[in-house]
Coordinates of C-alpha atoms and ligand atoms in Angstrom, one line a residue:
X10 CA 0.0 0.0 0.0
X11 CA 1.3 3.5 -0.8
X12 CA 0.1 6.6 1.1
X13 CA 0.1 8.7 -2.1
X14 CA -2.6 6.4 -3.6
X15 CA -4.7 6.7 -0.5
X16 CA -4.5 10.5 -0.6
X17 CA -5.6 10.5 -4.2
X18 CA -8.4 8.1 -3.5
X19 CA -9.8 10.4 -0.8
X20 CA -9.1 13.5 -2.9
X21 CA -11.3 12.0 -5.6
X22 CA -14.1 11.2 -3.2
X23 CA -13.4 7.5 -2.8
X24 CA -14.2 5.5 0.3
X25 CA -11.2 4.1 2.2
X26 CA -11.3 0.5 3.5
X27 CA -10.7 -0.5 7.1
X28 CA -7.2 -1.8 6.1
X29 CA -6.4 1.4 4.3
X30 CA -7.4 3.5 7.3
X31 CA -5.4 1.3 9.7
X32 CA -2.4 1.6 7.3
X33 CA -2.6 5.4 7.5
X34 CA -3.0 5.7 11.2
X35 CA -0.4 3.0 12.0
X36 CA 2.1 4.5 9.6
X37 CA 1.6 8.0 10.9
X38 CA 1.9 7.0 14.5
X39 CA 5.2 5.1 13.8
X40 CA 6.6 8.0 11.8
X41 CA 6.6 6.0 8.5
X42 CA 4.2 8.4 7.0
X43 CA 5.5 12.0 7.0
X44 CA 3.6 15.1 8.1
X45 CA 3.3 16.5 4.6
X46 CA 1.4 13.4 3.3
X47 CA -0.7 13.3 6.4
X48 CA -1.7 16.9 6.0
X49 CA -2.6 16.4 2.4
X50 CA -4.8 13.5 3.5
X51 CA -6.4 15.5 6.2
X52 CA -7.2 18.3 3.7
X53 CA -8.7 15.7 1.4
X54 CA -10.9 14.5 4.2
X55 CA -11.8 18.1 5.0
X56 CA -13.3 18.5 1.5
X57 CA -14.5 15.0 0.8
X58 CA -15.8 13.9 4.2
X59 CA -16.0 10.3 5.4
X60 CA -18.8 7.7 5.5
X61 CA -20.1 6.5 8.9
X62 CA -18.0 3.4 8.5
X63 CA -14.8 5.3 7.7
X64 CA -15.4 7.5 10.8
X65 CA -15.8 4.5 13.1
X66 CA -12.7 2.8 11.6
X67 CA -10.7 6.0 12.0
X68 CA -11.8 6.3 15.6
X69 CA -10.8 2.7 16.4
X70 CA -7.5 3.0 14.6
X71 CA -6.7 5.9 16.8
X72 CA -7.9 4.1 19.9
X73 CA -5.6 1.2 19.0
X74 CA -2.6 3.4 18.4
X75 CA -1.9 3.5 22.2
X76 CA -2.9 2.2 25.6
X77 CA -6.5 1.7 26.5
X78 CA -7.9 1.7 30.0
X79 CA -9.5 -1.5 31.2
X80 CA -12.3 -0.8 33.6
X81 CA -13.7 -4.4 33.6
X82 CA -12.7 -4.9 37.2
X83 CA -15.4 -2.3 38.1
X84 CA -18.9 -3.7 38.5
X85 CA -21.8 -2.1 36.6
X86 CA -22.2 0.0 33.5
X87 CA -19.6 2.7 33.5
X88 CA -20.9 5.9 31.9
X89 CA -18.7 8.8 31.1
X90 CA -19.7 12.3 30.3
X91 CA -17.8 14.6 27.9
X92 CA -18.3 18.3 27.2
X93 CA -16.9 19.9 24.1
X94 CA -15.8 22.8 26.3
X95 CA -17.3 26.0 27.6
X96 CA -17.0 28.7 30.1
X97 CA -17.7 28.2 33.8
X98 CA -18.9 24.6 33.0
X99 CA -19.4 23.1 36.5
X100 CA -21.4 20.1 35.3
X101 CA -18.8 17.4 36.0
X102 CA -18.4 18.4 39.6
X103 CA -22.2 18.1 40.1
X104 CA -22.8 15.1 37.9
X105 CA -20.1 12.8 39.3
X106 CA -21.5 12.6 42.9
X107 CA -25.1 13.0 41.6
X108 CA -25.1 9.9 39.5
X109 CA -22.8 8.0 41.9
X110 CA -25.5 8.5 44.5
X111 CA -27.7 6.3 42.3
X112 CA -25.1 3.5 42.4
X113 CA -23.8 4.2 39.0
X114 CA -20.0 3.8 38.9
X115 CA -18.2 7.0 38.0
X116 CA -14.6 6.1 37.1
X117 CA -13.3 9.4 35.9
X118 CA -10.0 10.1 34.3
X119 CA -9.5 13.9 34.1
X120 CA -7.0 16.4 33.1
X121 CA -5.8 19.9 33.9
X122 CA -5.5 21.4 30.5
X123 CA -5.5 25.0 29.2
X124 CA -8.3 27.4 29.2
X125 CA -10.4 30.0 31.0
X126 CA -10.5 28.0 34.2
X127 CA -8.7 24.9 35.3
X128 CA -9.9 21.4 34.4
X129 CA -11.9 19.2 36.7
X130 CA -8.8 18.2 38.7
X131 CA -7.7 21.8 39.3
X132 CA -11.2 22.6 40.6
X133 CA -11.2 19.6 42.9
X134 CA -7.8 20.6 44.2
X135 CA -9.3 23.8 45.5
X136 CA -10.5 21.4 48.3
X137 CA -7.8 21.2 50.9
X138 CA -5.9 17.9 50.8
X139 CA -7.8 16.5 47.7
X140 CA -5.5 14.6 45.4
X141 CA -5.8 12.5 42.3
X142 CA -2.5 10.8 42.5
X143 CA -3.9 7.4 43.4
X144 CA -2.8 4.1 41.8
X145 CA -5.0 2.1 39.5
X146 CA -5.8 -0.5 42.1
X147 CA -6.9 2.1 44.6
X148 CA -9.0 3.8 41.9
X149 CA -10.8 0.5 41.0
X150 CA -11.3 -0.3 44.7
X151 CA -12.8 3.1 45.5
X152 CA -15.2 2.9 42.5
X153 CA -16.3 -0.5 43.5
X154 CA -16.8 0.5 47.1
X155 CA -18.3 4.0 46.8
X156 CA -19.1 4.3 43.1
X157 CA -16.9 7.3 42.6
X158 CA -13.2 8.2 42.1
X159 CA -11.2 10.6 39.9
X160 CA -7.7 9.8 38.7
X161 CA -5.2 12.0 36.8
X162 CA -4.3 11.1 33.2
X163 CA -2.1 8.0 33.0
X164 CA -0.7 6.0 30.2
X165 CA -0.1 6.8 26.5
X166 CA -3.7 7.2 25.3
X167 CA -4.4 7.8 21.6
X168 CA -1.0 9.0 20.5
X169 CA -2.3 9.1 16.9
X170 CA -4.9 11.6 17.8
X171 CA -2.3 13.7 19.7
X172 CA -0.1 13.9 16.7
X173 CA -2.9 14.4 14.1
X174 CA -4.6 17.1 16.2
X175 CA -1.4 19.1 16.4
X176 CA -0.9 18.7 12.7
X177 CA -4.5 19.8 11.9
X178 CA -4.0 22.8 14.1
X179 CA -1.3 24.2 11.7
X180 CA -2.8 23.0 8.4
X181 CA -6.3 24.4 8.5
X182 CA -7.9 21.1 9.0
X183 CA -9.3 21.3 12.6
X184 CA -12.8 22.3 11.6
X185 CA -13.9 19.0 9.9
X186 CA -16.8 17.1 11.4
X187 CA -15.4 13.6 10.8
X188 CA -11.9 14.6 12.2
X189 CA -13.3 16.3 15.3
X190 CA -15.8 13.5 16.0
X191 CA -13.2 10.7 15.7
X192 CA -10.7 12.7 17.7
X193 CA -13.0 13.3 20.6
X194 CA -14.6 9.8 20.5
X195 CA -11.2 8.0 20.3
X196 CA -10.2 9.6 23.6
X197 CA -13.4 8.7 25.3
X198 CA -13.3 5.1 24.1
X199 CA -9.7 4.6 25.1
X200 CA -10.7 5.8 28.6
X201 CA -12.7 2.6 28.9
X202 CA -16.3 3.5 29.7
X203 CA -19.2 1.4 28.4
X204 CA -21.5 4.3 27.6
X205 CA -20.9 7.9 26.8
X206 CA -23.0 11.1 27.3
X207 CA -21.9 14.1 25.3
X208 CA -22.6 17.7 26.0
X209 CA -22.1 19.5 22.7
X210 CA -22.0 23.2 23.2
X211 CA -23.1 25.9 20.8
X212 CA -22.6 29.7 20.8
X213 CA -19.9 32.3 21.3
X214 CA -18.1 30.3 24.0
X215 CA -18.1 27.0 22.0
X216 CA -16.2 25.3 19.3
X217 CA -19.4 25.0 17.2
X218 CA -20.8 28.5 16.8
X219 CA -24.2 27.5 15.3
X220 CA -26.9 25.0 16.5
X221 CA -26.8 23.3 13.1
X222 CA -23.1 22.6 13.3
X223 CA -23.4 21.4 16.9
X224 CA -26.2 19.0 15.9
X225 CA -24.1 17.7 13.0
X226 CA -21.1 17.1 15.3
X227 CA -23.4 15.4 17.9
X228 CA -24.9 13.1 15.3
X229 CA -21.5 12.2 14.1
X230 CA -20.2 11.3 17.6
X231 CA -23.3 9.4 18.6
X232 CA -23.2 7.3 15.5
X233 CA -19.5 6.6 16.0
X234 CA -20.1 5.5 19.6
X235 CA -23.0 3.3 18.7
X236 CA -21.2 1.8 15.7
X237 CA -18.2 0.7 17.9
X238 CA -20.4 -0.8 20.6
X239 CA -20.5 2.1 23.1
X240 CA -24.0 3.3 23.8
X241 CA -23.9 7.1 23.2
X242 CA -26.3 10.0 23.6
X243 CA -25.8 13.8 23.3
X244 CA -27.3 17.0 24.5
X245 CA -26.9 20.2 22.5
X246 CA -26.6 23.0 24.9
X247 CA -26.2 26.8 24.9
X248 CA -22.8 28.3 25.5
X249 CA -23.5 31.9 24.3
X250 CA -23.2 33.0 27.9
X251 CA -21.2 31.3 30.7
X252 CA -23.0 28.4 32.5
X253 CA -24.2 29.2 36.0
X254 CA -22.8 32.2 37.9
X255 CA -19.3 31.1 38.9
X256 CA -16.2 31.1 36.6
X257 CA -13.2 30.1 38.7
X258 CA -12.0 27.0 40.5
X259 CA -13.0 27.4 44.2
X260 CA -16.0 29.5 43.1
X261 CA -17.2 26.6 40.9
X262 CA -16.7 24.1 43.8
X263 CA -19.0 26.3 45.9
X264 CA -21.5 26.4 43.0
X265 CA -21.4 22.7 42.6
X266 CA -22.2 22.3 46.4
X267 CA -25.1 24.7 46.0
X268 CA -26.4 22.7 43.0
X269 CA -26.1 19.4 44.8
X270 CA -28.3 21.0 47.6
X271 CA -30.9 22.0 45.0
X272 CA -30.1 25.7 45.3
X273 CA -27.8 26.2 42.4
X274 CA -28.2 28.4 39.3
X275 CA -31.2 27.4 37.3
X276 CA -29.4 26.8 34.0
X277 CA -26.7 24.7 35.6
X278 CA -29.3 22.6 37.4
X279 CA -31.3 22.1 34.2
X280 CA -28.3 21.0 32.2
X281 CA -27.1 18.6 34.9
X282 CA -30.5 17.0 34.9
X283 CA -30.5 16.8 31.1
X284 CA -27.1 15.1 31.0
X285 CA -27.7 13.2 34.2
X286 CA -30.9 11.5 33.0
X287 CA -29.1 10.2 29.9
X288 CA -26.3 8.8 32.2
X289 CA -28.8 7.1 34.4
X290 CA -30.8 5.7 31.5
X291 CA -27.6 4.4 29.7
X292 CA -26.5 2.8 33.0
X293 CA -29.8 0.8 33.0
X294 CA -31.0 2.4 36.2
X295 CA -34.2 3.7 34.8
X296 CA -36.5 2.6 32.0
X297 CA -37.2 6.1 30.6
X298 CA -35.5 9.5 30.7
X299 CA -38.4 10.8 32.7
X300 CA -37.9 8.2 35.4
X301 CA -34.2 8.8 35.4
X302 CA -34.8 12.5 36.0
X303 CA -37.2 11.7 38.9
X304 CA -34.5 9.6 40.5
X305 CA -31.9 12.4 40.2
X306 CA -34.2 14.9 41.8
X307 CA -34.9 12.5 44.6
X308 CA -31.2 12.2 45.6
X309 CA -30.8 15.9 45.5
X310 CA -33.8 16.4 47.8
X311 CA -33.0 13.6 50.3
X312 CA -29.4 14.8 50.6
X313 CA -27.8 11.6 49.2
X314 CA -26.0 13.4 46.4
X315 CA -24.4 15.8 48.8
X316 CA -23.4 13.0 51.2
X317 CA -21.8 11.2 48.2
X318 CA -19.8 14.4 47.4
X319 CA -18.5 14.4 51.0
X320 CA -17.6 10.7 50.8
X321 CA -15.7 11.3 47.5
X322 CA -13.7 14.2 49.0
X323 CA -12.8 12.1 52.1
X324 CA -11.8 9.1 50.0
X325 CA -9.3 11.2 48.1
X326 CA -7.7 12.9 51.0
X327 CA -9.7 16.1 51.1
X328 CA -11.5 17.7 54.0
X329 CA -15.2 17.1 53.5
X330 CA -16.1 20.0 56.0
X331 CA -15.9 22.4 53.0
X332 CA -19.3 21.1 51.9
X333 CA -20.9 22.5 55.0
X334 CA -18.4 25.4 55.3
X335 CA -17.6 26.5 51.8
X336 CA -16.1 29.7 53.3
X337 CA -13.1 27.4 54.0
X338 CA -12.4 27.2 50.3
X339 CA -9.6 29.4 49.1
X340 CA -10.8 33.0 49.1
X341 CA -9.4 35.9 47.1
X342 CA -8.1 39.0 48.8
X343 CA -10.3 41.5 47.0
X344 CA -14.0 41.5 45.9
X345 CA -14.7 44.2 43.4
X346 CA -18.2 44.9 42.0
X347 CA -18.8 46.0 38.4
X348 CA -21.8 48.2 38.4
X349 CA -24.2 48.6 35.4
X350 CA -23.8 51.9 33.7
X351 CA -27.5 52.1 32.7
X352 CA -31.0 50.7 33.4
X353 CA -32.2 47.9 31.1
X354 CA -32.1 44.2 30.5
X355 CA -28.9 42.1 30.0
X356 CA -28.9 41.1 26.4
X357 CA -25.5 39.6 25.9
X358 CA -22.7 38.1 28.0
X359 CA -20.1 36.9 25.5
X360 CA -19.0 33.6 27.0
X361 CA -15.5 33.2 25.7
X362 CA -14.4 36.8 26.3
X363 CA -15.7 36.7 29.9
X364 CA -13.8 33.5 30.3
X365 CA -10.7 35.2 29.1
X366 CA -11.2 37.9 31.8
X367 CA -11.3 35.2 34.4
X368 CA -8.1 33.8 33.0
X369 CA -6.4 37.2 33.2
X370 CA -7.1 37.0 37.0
X371 CA -5.3 33.7 37.1
X372 CA -8.3 31.3 37.1
X373 CA -7.0 29.4 34.1
X374 CA -3.8 28.7 32.2
X375 CA -2.8 30.7 29.2
X376 CA 0.1 28.3 28.6
X377 CA 1.1 24.9 30.0
X378 CA 3.5 26.6 32.3
X379 CA 1.1 29.1 33.9
X380 CA 0.1 28.7 37.5
X381 CA -3.5 28.7 38.5
X382 CA -4.8 30.7 41.4
X383 CA -7.6 28.6 42.7
X384 CA -9.3 31.4 44.6
X385 CA -9.9 33.9 41.9
X386 CA -12.5 34.3 39.2
X387 CA -15.8 36.0 38.4
X388 CA -19.3 35.7 39.8
X389 CA -22.1 36.8 37.5
X390 CA -24.8 38.6 39.3
X391 CA -27.0 38.9 36.2
X392 CA -27.6 36.6 33.3
X393 CA -29.2 37.2 29.9
X394 CA -32.8 38.3 30.3
X395 CA -32.4 39.7 33.8
X396 CA -33.3 43.4 34.3
X397 CA -30.8 45.6 35.9
X398 CA -30.7 49.1 37.4
X399 CA -27.9 51.6 36.9
X400 CA -25.4 51.0 39.7
X401 CA -26.4 47.5 40.4
X402 CA -23.6 45.0 40.3
X403 CA -23.3 42.9 37.1
X404 CA -20.3 40.9 38.1
X405 CA -18.3 40.4 41.3
X406 CA -14.6 40.1 40.6
X407 CA -12.6 37.9 43.0
X408 CA -9.0 38.9 42.6
X409 CA -5.7 38.6 44.4
X410 CA -4.4 41.9 42.8
X411 CA -5.7 45.3 43.6
X412 CA -5.8 46.8 40.2
X413 CA -8.2 45.0 37.9
X414 CA -8.9 47.7 35.4
X415 CA -8.1 45.4 32.5
X416 CA -10.7 42.9 33.7
X417 CA -13.3 45.6 34.3
X418 CA -12.8 46.9 30.8
X419 CA -13.2 43.5 29.3
X420 CA -16.4 42.9 31.2
X421 CA -18.0 46.1 30.1
X422 CA -17.0 45.4 26.5
X423 CA -18.7 42.0 26.7
X424 CA -21.9 42.5 28.6
X425 CA -24.5 44.4 26.6
X426 CA -27.5 46.0 28.1
X427 CA -30.6 46.7 26.0
X428 CA -34.3 47.5 26.3
X429 CA -35.4 43.9 26.3
X430 CA -34.0 40.5 25.9
X431 CA -35.0 37.0 26.8
X432 CA -33.0 34.2 28.4
X433 CA -31.6 32.0 25.7
X434 CA -32.8 28.4 25.2
X435 CA -30.5 26.2 27.2
X436 CA -31.1 22.8 25.7
X437 CA -31.4 22.8 21.9
X438 CA -31.8 19.2 21.4
X439 CA -31.3 15.6 22.5
X440 CA -29.5 13.3 20.1
X441 CA -30.2 9.6 20.9
X442 CA -30.1 8.0 17.4
Ligands
URA7 N1 -11.4 18.7 20.5 C1 -10.7 17.5 20.3 O1 -10.3 16.8 21.2 N2 -10.4 17.2 19.0 C2 -10.8 18.0 17.9 O2 -10.5 17.6 16.8 C3 -11.5 19.2 18.2 C4 -11.7 19.5 19.5
CA8 CA1 -20.4 27.9 36.5

């Protein structure tokens, strides 16, 4: 087989066989196929697309390029949740204990990563003593015993994706549905869960700016998952404005605690229920999505979800008292209000720009080397559709530096007040096909 023939075949709209796709991914991972041929191939895919079968084969070829996690020692149906990324997305912190409280095993491998705020691990590390450096046996033991544990990324998962994603980044081939879908799904499948729930975001703060694009990506991922034997569902959700009120690590832990007590922000709660009910359904703990949602509400109301969060913190070395005393989480030195300059209704809160403002405070990493300040971030006091009076606070800045003029400027530029506006739709669709 020659790579040049496969590039030409795809360039001319042909369908690649399983063997051909394996040859490409294998050869590229080993370094036998050079970057210039791989980028020509990625560009051919960009223009010619891939069939469902090709997408599933590409995904599995990337899964098989490295280590895979074997969770078979954990009893029950392991359901993982993945979000395509947003601003102030606190759902994982809420969902993990929430579904674990229904005896669904949550065996989560998480990362730190770059972005507006830290990853799930950074957020959890805002809790004194909490750590994810546990060995694989302890991880499995904890999930079997208490249904929940989080471990840091280990092993060499999907090296083909790592290499291809970096190449796509510099060759104008990131924005291709078959390539994005197989990239994301390969990582989820290598991480070992039996079923996958996807939260595909749309809007200013998201990768997919329109609902149609988000739906197309969701369909692509759901069909890959189902084609390779992992039950998969997706929710299309709004990321035009940040989710919930909190954007920042300790602030989001506090927000998660509130939500587990049934007093969190409405949008965060609604999204957690939308994703959670799919997780419960796929784990075979309910016979319909409606029944699944009832069960989730029950463990919020009877306190079991909150208890599960405490147990989880304790198991991983943290001090569970923060759940009852969130004031013991890291606190920033300064709290600065950003008052509205006029009366009206909040019409726009540009998610990614507001996220960047939080990052400037130190809530997230701009580069791999940056250090996170777990205490800092933003609390939105208003969301789209809320009316506001001149002088009322739009946002509270939690900072460890006195001068935050840069952040205040960015906030004013990205929160628009108008005569009228309505809260955006939060859930645009459910993809179960
Ligand atoms: N996120 C990924 O992991 N892969 C892509 O291709 C795009 C976004
Ligand atoms: Ca939030």
